[in-house]
Amino acid sequence: MEFRPRRSVLYMPSSNERALEKAKTLPCDGLILDLEDAVAPDAKPAAREAACAAAASGEYGRREVTIRVNGADTEWHDADLAAACAAGPDAIVVPKVDSAEAVHTLVDAMERHGAPDHTTLWAMVETPRAMLHAEEIAGASARLSVLVMGTNDLAKELYAEHVPGRQPLLTGLGLALLAARATGTAILDGVYNDVRDEEGFLAECQQGREMGFDGKTLIHPGQVAGANGAFAPSEQAVADARGVIEAWEAGRGSGVVTFNGRMVENLHVESATRVLAIHDAIAALEG
């Protein structure tokens, strides 16, 4: 089972040269070099050039390096997409993707601009329409590899409040998760806005992990360690996974197999195998 860790994926403003340099030293699994919200309109052309140079540099080690372009309804989108395709990052992140047709249009454009095969599409789903069509979006193209929750925009469009536990957003989060799992697509949780509130951030990381997200998008380097811890299997989980697999292999053909008093079935073995795949992938990344 192949797994790429995406526990912590950090937005970095591409207009900030120091931020791009610092990103080379951060222990995050992935980077989103941002051309959209974090960049002022008059700085966007220079940010585009800087992001593409960074993505093409090969100086970010094993981190997954992506570029977030401006949305399809903006004046910067076409130039952003063309430049990003030429730079060949691991992925191109596109905001407000709300239909399968939008995915097809983006993939066609990526191919037209000569994006290399390794450059995939990450679709941000952040509107009510996107939640209601999440499965169609996630399954629209093999080039789409990740759904990214845009929880701030989703809350805005729902007229919802940002509250602990995210009750107003749970329906949308659940629909997107179901779509991702139904189509074999990875999915990242949205950002936590208050960088001073470590307790709230860690609680939301735990919630996202318990729901089934692969990792969390972040807005500050100080959030990386918490996300890495929350979305990695614990030592106990790894030990239990190994025990389940050992018990299964030892008891194969004997009828009922148990581990620590619990019945073991094939579905438990599959879950244990996934835990170990995640653990091994993280170890390889950090090694």
mmCIF file of C-alpha atoms in Angstrom:
data_model
loop_
_atom_site.group_PDB
_atom_site.id
_atom_site.type_symbol
_atom_site.label_atom_id
_atom_site.label_comp_id
_atom_site.label_asym_id
_atom_site.label_seq_id
_atom_site.Cartn_x
_atom_site.Cartn_y
_atom_site.Cartn_z
ATOM 1 C CA MET A 1 0.000 0.000 0.000
ATOM 2 C CA GLU A 2 1.596 3.288 -1.136
ATOM 3 C CA PHE A 3 0.969 6.337 1.020
ATOM 4 C CA ARG A 4 2.237 9.906 0.818
ATOM 5 C CA PRO A 5 2.129 11.779 4.123
ATOM 6 C CA ARG A 6 0.157 15.013 4.049
ATOM 7 C CA ARG A 7 -0.241 15.571 7.790
ATOM 8 C CA SER A 8 0.756 19.221 7.570
ATOM 9 C CA VAL A 9 0.390 21.305 4.421
ATOM 10 C CA LEU A 10 1.407 24.919 4.966
ATOM 11 C CA TYR A 11 0.271 27.938 2.965
ATOM 12 C CA MET A 12 3.200 30.277 2.274
ATOM 13 C CA PRO A 13 2.821 33.728 0.644
ATOM 14 C CA SER A 14 4.846 33.667 -2.550
ATOM 15 C CA SER A 15 5.341 37.425 -2.391
ATOM 16 C CA ASN A 16 7.475 36.970 0.751
ATOM 17 C CA GLU A 17 11.012 35.929 -0.149
ATOM 18 C CA ARG A 18 11.918 35.221 3.475
ATOM 19 C CA ALA A 19 8.906 32.919 3.858
ATOM 20 C CA LEU A 20 9.892 30.930 0.789
ATOM 21 C CA GLU A 21 13.405 30.557 2.146
ATOM 22 C CA LYS A 22 12.211 29.563 5.618
ATOM 23 C CA ALA A 23 9.924 26.924 4.119
ATOM 24 C CA LYS A 24 13.006 24.924 3.136
ATOM 25 C CA THR A 25 13.708 24.223 6.811
ATOM 26 C CA LEU A 26 10.211 23.527 8.147
ATOM 27 C CA PRO A 27 9.172 19.943 9.055
ATOM 28 C CA CYS A 28 5.884 20.137 7.158
ATOM 29 C CA ASP A 29 4.889 17.408 4.718
ATOM 30 C CA GLY A 30 3.750 19.829 2.047
ATOM 31 C CA LEU A 31 3.738 23.455 0.967
ATOM 32 C CA ILE A 32 1.180 25.528 -0.892
ATOM 33 C CA LEU A 33 3.022 28.452 -2.464
ATOM 34 C CA ASP A 34 0.179 30.917 -2.570
ATOM 35 C CA LEU A 35 -0.626 33.352 -5.367
ATOM 36 C CA GLU A 36 -4.187 33.998 -4.203
ATOM 37 C CA ASP A 37 -5.406 35.319 -0.836
ATOM 38 C CA ALA A 38 -1.986 35.954 0.690
ATOM 39 C CA VAL A 39 -0.795 38.169 -2.182
ATOM 40 C CA ALA A 40 -1.871 41.747 -2.901
ATOM 41 C CA PRO A 41 -3.050 42.460 -6.477
ATOM 42 C CA ASP A 42 -0.055 44.574 -7.403
ATOM 43 C CA ALA A 43 2.336 41.895 -6.106
ATOM 44 C CA LYS A 44 0.833 38.980 -8.005
ATOM 45 C CA PRO A 45 3.098 39.001 -11.095
ATOM 46 C CA ALA A 46 6.259 39.008 -8.964
ATOM 47 C CA ALA A 47 4.801 36.364 -6.637
ATOM 48 C CA ARG A 48 4.012 34.163 -9.635
ATOM 49 C CA GLU A 49 7.600 34.341 -10.790
ATOM 50 C CA ALA A 50 8.929 33.622 -7.294
ATOM 51 C CA ALA A 51 6.615 30.661 -6.704
ATOM 52 C CA CYS A 52 7.475 29.062 -10.013
ATOM 53 C CA ALA A 53 11.199 29.526 -9.440
ATOM 54 C CA ALA A 54 10.870 27.967 -5.989
ATOM 55 C CA ALA A 55 8.841 25.013 -7.236
ATOM 56 C CA ALA A 56 11.331 24.319 -10.023
ATOM 57 C CA SER A 57 14.399 24.727 -7.795
ATOM 58 C CA GLY A 58 14.468 21.285 -6.218
ATOM 59 C CA GLU A 59 15.552 22.912 -2.936
ATOM 60 C CA TYR A 60 12.646 21.765 -0.762
ATOM 61 C CA GLY A 61 13.776 18.211 -0.137
ATOM 62 C CA ARG A 62 11.058 15.615 0.227
ATOM 63 C CA ARG A 63 8.322 18.145 0.892
ATOM 64 C CA GLU A 64 5.432 18.105 -1.549
ATOM 65 C CA VAL A 65 5.539 21.497 -3.259
ATOM 66 C CA THR A 66 2.383 22.907 -4.816
ATOM 67 C CA ILE A 67 1.324 26.269 -6.233
ATOM 68 C CA ARG A 68 -2.094 27.782 -5.548
ATOM 69 C CA VAL A 69 -3.185 29.850 -8.522
ATOM 70 C CA ASN A 70 -5.850 32.517 -8.547
ATOM 71 C CA GLY A 71 -9.380 31.385 -9.314
ATOM 72 C CA ALA A 72 -10.757 30.842 -12.789
ATOM 73 C CA ASP A 73 -12.931 33.957 -12.460
ATOM 74 C CA THR A 74 -9.952 36.295 -11.964
ATOM 75 C CA GLU A 75 -7.738 38.191 -14.379
ATOM 76 C CA TRP A 76 -4.621 36.381 -13.129
ATOM 77 C CA HIS A 77 -5.794 32.793 -13.524
ATOM 78 C CA ASP A 78 -4.669 32.043 -17.079
ATOM 79 C CA ALA A 79 -1.168 33.430 -16.604
ATOM 80 C CA ASP A 80 -0.851 31.719 -13.220
ATOM 81 C CA LEU A 81 -1.872 28.358 -14.640
ATOM 82 C CA ALA A 82 0.421 28.585 -17.642
ATOM 83 C CA ALA A 83 3.404 29.548 -15.504
ATOM 84 C CA ALA A 84 2.680 26.872 -12.895
ATOM 85 C CA CYS A 85 2.430 24.186 -15.568
ATOM 86 C CA ALA A 86 5.790 25.239 -16.960
ATOM 87 C CA ALA A 87 7.360 25.132 -13.475
ATOM 88 C CA GLY A 88 6.158 21.560 -12.909
ATOM 89 C CA PRO A 89 5.365 21.501 -9.162
ATOM 90 C CA ASP A 90 3.995 18.390 -7.487
ATOM 91 C CA ALA A 91 0.515 19.863 -7.873
ATOM 92 C CA ILE A 92 -1.450 22.940 -8.820
ATOM 93 C CA VAL A 93 -4.051 24.024 -6.279
ATOM 94 C CA VAL A 94 -7.138 25.745 -7.675
ATOM 95 C CA PRO A 95 -9.690 27.546 -5.495
ATOM 96 C CA LYS A 96 -13.477 27.268 -5.735
ATOM 97 C CA VAL A 97 -13.792 24.175 -7.892
ATOM 98 C CA ASP A 98 -17.493 23.382 -7.758
ATOM 99 C CA SER A 99 -18.273 21.020 -10.644
ATOM 100 C CA ALA A 100 -16.919 18.143 -12.704
ATOM 101 C CA GLU A 101 -16.994 20.465 -15.706
ATOM 102 C CA ALA A 102 -14.614 22.841 -13.919
ATOM 103 C CA VAL A 103 -12.221 19.940 -13.314
ATOM 104 C CA HIS A 104 -12.348 18.941 -16.982
ATOM 105 C CA THR A 105 -11.611 22.524 -18.028
ATOM 106 C CA LEU A 106 -8.635 22.745 -15.671
ATOM 107 C CA VAL A 107 -7.191 19.392 -16.712
ATOM 108 C CA ASP A 108 -7.541 20.294 -20.393
ATOM 109 C CA ALA A 109 -5.744 23.572 -19.728
ATOM 110 C CA MET A 110 -2.952 21.814 -17.819
ATOM 111 C CA GLU A 111 -2.410 19.451 -20.719
ATOM 112 C CA ARG A 112 -2.525 22.316 -23.207
ATOM 113 C CA HIS A 113 0.125 24.173 -21.194
ATOM 114 C CA GLY A 114 2.356 21.098 -21.092
ATOM 115 C CA ALA A 115 2.163 20.279 -17.402
ATOM 116 C CA PRO A 116 4.388 17.264 -16.719
ATOM 117 C CA ASP A 117 2.705 14.004 -15.792
ATOM 118 C CA HIS A 118 3.770 14.247 -12.148
ATOM 119 C CA THR A 119 1.933 17.562 -11.678
ATOM 120 C CA THR A 120 -1.511 16.728 -10.363
ATOM 121 C CA LEU A 121 -4.542 18.881 -9.603
ATOM 122 C CA TRP A 122 -5.661 19.724 -6.073
ATOM 123 C CA ALA A 123 -9.211 21.041 -6.073
ATOM 124 C CA MET A 124 -10.349 23.355 -3.310
ATOM 125 C CA VAL A 125 -13.958 22.639 -2.383
ATOM 126 C CA GLU A 126 -15.356 25.591 -0.470
ATOM 127 C CA THR A 127 -18.902 26.318 -1.574
ATOM 128 C CA PRO A 128 -22.319 24.732 -0.927
ATOM 129 C CA ARG A 129 -22.451 23.705 -4.583
ATOM 130 C CA ALA A 130 -19.096 21.943 -4.245
ATOM 131 C CA MET A 131 -20.303 20.041 -1.182
ATOM 132 C CA LEU A 132 -23.406 18.849 -3.039
ATOM 133 C CA HIS A 133 -21.338 17.762 -6.070
ATOM 134 C CA ALA A 134 -18.218 16.566 -4.248
ATOM 135 C CA GLU A 135 -18.297 13.012 -5.596
ATOM 136 C CA GLU A 136 -18.618 14.253 -9.185
ATOM 137 C CA ILE A 137 -15.691 16.619 -8.620
ATOM 138 C CA ALA A 138 -13.461 14.015 -6.966
ATOM 139 C CA GLY A 139 -14.153 11.445 -9.673
ATOM 140 C CA ALA A 140 -13.932 13.759 -12.670
ATOM 141 C CA SER A 141 -10.308 13.066 -13.611
ATOM 142 C CA ALA A 142 -7.459 10.752 -12.669
ATOM 143 C CA ARG A 143 -5.270 13.847 -12.563
ATOM 144 C CA LEU A 144 -7.180 15.182 -9.552
ATOM 145 C CA SER A 145 -5.368 13.718 -6.546
ATOM 146 C CA VAL A 146 -6.462 15.803 -3.542
ATOM 147 C CA LEU A 147 -9.529 17.660 -2.306
ATOM 148 C CA VAL A 148 -8.722 20.656 -0.094
ATOM 149 C CA MET A 149 -11.403 21.945 2.241
ATOM 150 C CA GLY A 150 -11.872 25.712 2.113
ATOM 151 C CA THR A 151 -13.665 26.044 5.431
ATOM 152 C CA ASN A 152 -13.467 29.837 5.711
ATOM 153 C CA ASP A 153 -15.241 30.380 2.419
ATOM 154 C CA LEU A 154 -17.705 27.597 3.163
ATOM 155 C CA ALA A 155 -18.646 29.214 6.481
ATOM 156 C CA LYS A 156 -19.048 32.563 4.739
ATOM 157 C CA GLU A 157 -21.352 31.182 2.066
ATOM 158 C CA LEU A 158 -23.414 29.262 4.616
ATOM 159 C CA TYR A 159 -23.744 32.420 6.784
ATOM 160 C CA ALA A 160 -22.373 30.166 9.525
ATOM 161 C CA GLU A 161 -20.420 30.988 12.666
ATOM 162 C CA HIS A 162 -16.929 29.737 13.458
ATOM 163 C CA VAL A 163 -17.544 27.810 16.675
ATOM 164 C CA PRO A 164 -15.616 25.127 18.580
ATOM 165 C CA GLY A 165 -16.518 21.719 17.210
ATOM 166 C CA ARG A 166 -17.503 23.206 13.811
ATOM 167 C CA GLN A 167 -21.078 21.969 14.057
ATOM 168 C CA PRO A 168 -22.311 24.266 11.233
ATOM 169 C CA LEU A 169 -19.718 22.791 8.843
ATOM 170 C CA LEU A 170 -19.978 19.101 9.704
ATOM 171 C CA THR A 171 -22.475 18.261 6.974
ATOM 172 C CA GLY A 172 -20.222 19.727 4.292
ATOM 173 C CA LEU A 173 -17.083 18.180 5.760
ATOM 174 C CA GLY A 174 -18.806 14.800 5.861
ATOM 175 C CA LEU A 175 -20.041 15.010 2.284
ATOM 176 C CA ALA A 176 -16.569 15.871 1.027
ATOM 177 C CA LEU A 177 -15.019 13.054 3.050
ATOM 178 C CA LEU A 178 -17.517 10.554 1.669
ATOM 179 C CA ALA A 179 -16.707 11.724 -1.856
ATOM 180 C CA ALA A 180 -12.971 11.411 -1.288
ATOM 181 C CA ARG A 181 -13.193 7.898 0.106
ATOM 182 C CA ALA A 182 -15.668 6.777 -2.567
ATOM 183 C CA THR A 183 -13.252 7.844 -5.316
ATOM 184 C CA GLY A 184 -9.895 7.045 -3.723
ATOM 185 C CA THR A 185 -8.957 10.715 -3.447
ATOM 186 C CA ALA A 186 -6.915 12.213 -0.612
ATOM 187 C CA ILE A 187 -8.541 15.011 1.388
ATOM 188 C CA LEU A 188 -7.131 17.798 3.557
ATOM 189 C CA ASP A 189 -8.970 19.603 6.327
ATOM 190 C CA GLY A 190 -9.307 23.384 6.310
ATOM 191 C CA VAL A 191 -7.242 25.923 8.228
ATOM 192 C CA TYR A 192 -7.554 27.013 11.854
ATOM 193 C CA ASN A 193 -7.566 30.804 11.978
ATOM 194 C CA ASP A 194 -6.410 31.712 15.496
ATOM 195 C CA VAL A 195 -2.689 30.970 15.537
ATOM 196 C CA ARG A 196 -2.517 31.933 19.238
ATOM 197 C CA ASP A 197 -5.065 29.321 20.300
ATOM 198 C CA GLU A 198 -2.999 26.141 20.488
ATOM 199 C CA GLU A 199 -5.595 24.240 22.515
ATOM 200 C CA GLY A 200 -8.337 24.982 20.014
ATOM 201 C CA PHE A 201 -6.062 24.124 17.115
ATOM 202 C CA LEU A 202 -5.064 20.767 18.575
ATOM 203 C CA ALA A 203 -8.709 19.960 19.322
ATOM 204 C CA GLU A 204 -9.620 20.660 15.701
ATOM 205 C CA CYS A 205 -6.699 18.529 14.487
ATOM 206 C CA GLN A 206 -7.954 15.670 16.627
ATOM 207 C CA GLN A 207 -11.467 16.130 15.289
ATOM 208 C CA GLY A 208 -10.190 16.099 11.703
ATOM 209 C CA ARG A 209 -8.143 12.981 12.332
ATOM 210 C CA GLU A 210 -11.080 11.215 13.985
ATOM 211 C CA MET A 211 -13.321 12.138 11.050
ATOM 212 C CA GLY A 212 -10.837 10.625 8.604
ATOM 213 C CA PHE A 213 -8.972 13.535 6.991
ATOM 214 C CA ASP A 214 -5.462 12.776 5.727
ATOM 215 C CA GLY A 215 -4.028 15.976 7.150
ATOM 216 C CA LYS A 216 -4.634 19.673 7.713
ATOM 217 C CA THR A 217 -3.854 22.847 5.825
ATOM 218 C CA LEU A 218 -2.044 25.409 7.968
ATOM 219 C CA ILE A 219 -1.441 29.147 7.999
ATOM 220 C CA HIS A 220 1.498 29.403 10.430
ATOM 221 C CA PRO A 221 4.731 27.434 10.918
ATOM 222 C CA GLY A 222 3.898 27.111 14.607
ATOM 223 C CA GLN A 223 1.023 24.790 13.702
ATOM 224 C CA VAL A 224 3.189 22.211 11.917
ATOM 225 C CA ALA A 225 4.259 20.141 14.917
ATOM 226 C CA GLY A 226 0.716 19.828 16.235
ATOM 227 C CA ALA A 227 -0.642 18.665 12.893
ATOM 228 C CA ASN A 228 2.215 16.205 12.412
ATOM 229 C CA GLY A 229 1.486 14.657 15.776
ATOM 230 C CA ALA A 230 -2.271 14.530 15.351
ATOM 231 C CA PHE A 231 -2.289 12.909 11.923
ATOM 232 C CA ALA A 232 0.425 10.329 12.570
ATOM 233 C CA PRO A 233 -0.406 6.932 14.094
ATOM 234 C CA SER A 234 0.472 6.783 17.780
ATOM 235 C CA GLU A 235 3.020 4.276 19.093
ATOM 236 C CA GLN A 236 0.154 2.267 20.547
ATOM 237 C CA ALA A 237 -1.725 2.277 17.244
ATOM 238 C CA VAL A 238 1.369 1.007 15.431
ATOM 239 C CA ALA A 239 1.949 -1.713 18.021
ATOM 240 C CA ASP A 240 -1.698 -2.800 17.831
ATOM 241 C CA ALA A 241 -1.572 -2.858 14.028
ATOM 242 C CA ARG A 242 1.467 -5.129 14.091
ATOM 243 C CA GLY A 243 -0.220 -7.354 16.653
ATOM 244 C CA VAL A 244 -3.374 -7.671 14.548
ATOM 245 C CA ILE A 245 -1.401 -8.674 11.453
ATOM 246 C CA GLU A 246 0.752 -11.155 13.392
ATOM 247 C CA ALA A 247 -2.318 -12.731 14.983
ATOM 248 C CA TRP A 248 -4.033 -12.973 11.602
ATOM 249 C CA GLU A 249 -1.058 -14.628 9.953
ATOM 250 C CA ALA A 250 -0.524 -17.012 12.863
ATOM 251 C CA GLY A 251 -4.176 -18.014 13.000
ATOM 252 C CA ARG A 252 -4.864 -18.280 9.317
ATOM 253 C CA GLY A 253 -6.955 -21.354 8.592
ATOM 254 C CA SER A 254 -7.787 -21.983 12.240
ATOM 255 C CA GLY A 255 -11.243 -20.391 12.208
ATOM 256 C CA VAL A 256 -11.658 -17.611 14.738
ATOM 257 C CA VAL A 257 -8.653 -15.271 15.175
ATOM 258 C CA THR A 258 -8.387 -12.942 18.163
ATOM 259 C CA PHE A 259 -5.996 -10.239 19.342
ATOM 260 C CA ASN A 260 -6.124 -8.890 22.891
ATOM 261 C CA GLY A 261 -9.486 -10.577 23.308
ATOM 262 C CA ARG A 262 -11.020 -8.996 20.207
ATOM 263 C CA MET A 263 -12.080 -10.895 17.128
ATOM 264 C CA VAL A 264 -9.942 -10.161 14.081
ATOM 265 C CA GLU A 265 -11.496 -10.107 10.628
ATOM 266 C CA ASN A 266 -10.141 -9.152 7.235
ATOM 267 C CA LEU A 267 -11.394 -5.566 7.589
ATOM 268 C CA HIS A 268 -9.269 -5.173 10.736
ATOM 269 C CA VAL A 269 -6.238 -6.461 8.843
ATOM 270 C CA GLU A 270 -6.837 -3.939 6.070
ATOM 271 C CA SER A 271 -7.050 -1.113 8.603
ATOM 272 C CA ALA A 272 -3.893 -2.323 10.351
ATOM 273 C CA THR A 273 -2.048 -2.518 7.039
ATOM 274 C CA ARG A 274 -3.006 1.096 6.306
ATOM 275 C CA VAL A 275 -1.757 2.234 9.721
ATOM 276 C CA LEU A 276 1.616 0.612 9.092
ATOM 277 C CA ALA A 277 1.802 2.075 5.584
ATOM 278 C CA ILE A 278 1.250 5.549 7.015
ATOM 279 C CA HIS A 279 3.801 4.937 9.755
ATOM 280 C CA ASP A 280 6.435 3.669 7.309
ATOM 281 C CA ALA A 281 5.849 6.534 4.879
ATOM 282 C CA ILE A 282 6.270 9.101 7.647
ATOM 283 C CA ALA A 283 9.449 7.383 8.834
ATOM 284 C CA ALA A 284 10.834 7.465 5.306
ATOM 285 C CA LEU A 285 9.944 11.145 4.935
ATOM 286 C CA GLU A 286 11.538 12.125 8.223
ATOM 287 C CA GLY A 287 14.526 9.838 7.830
#
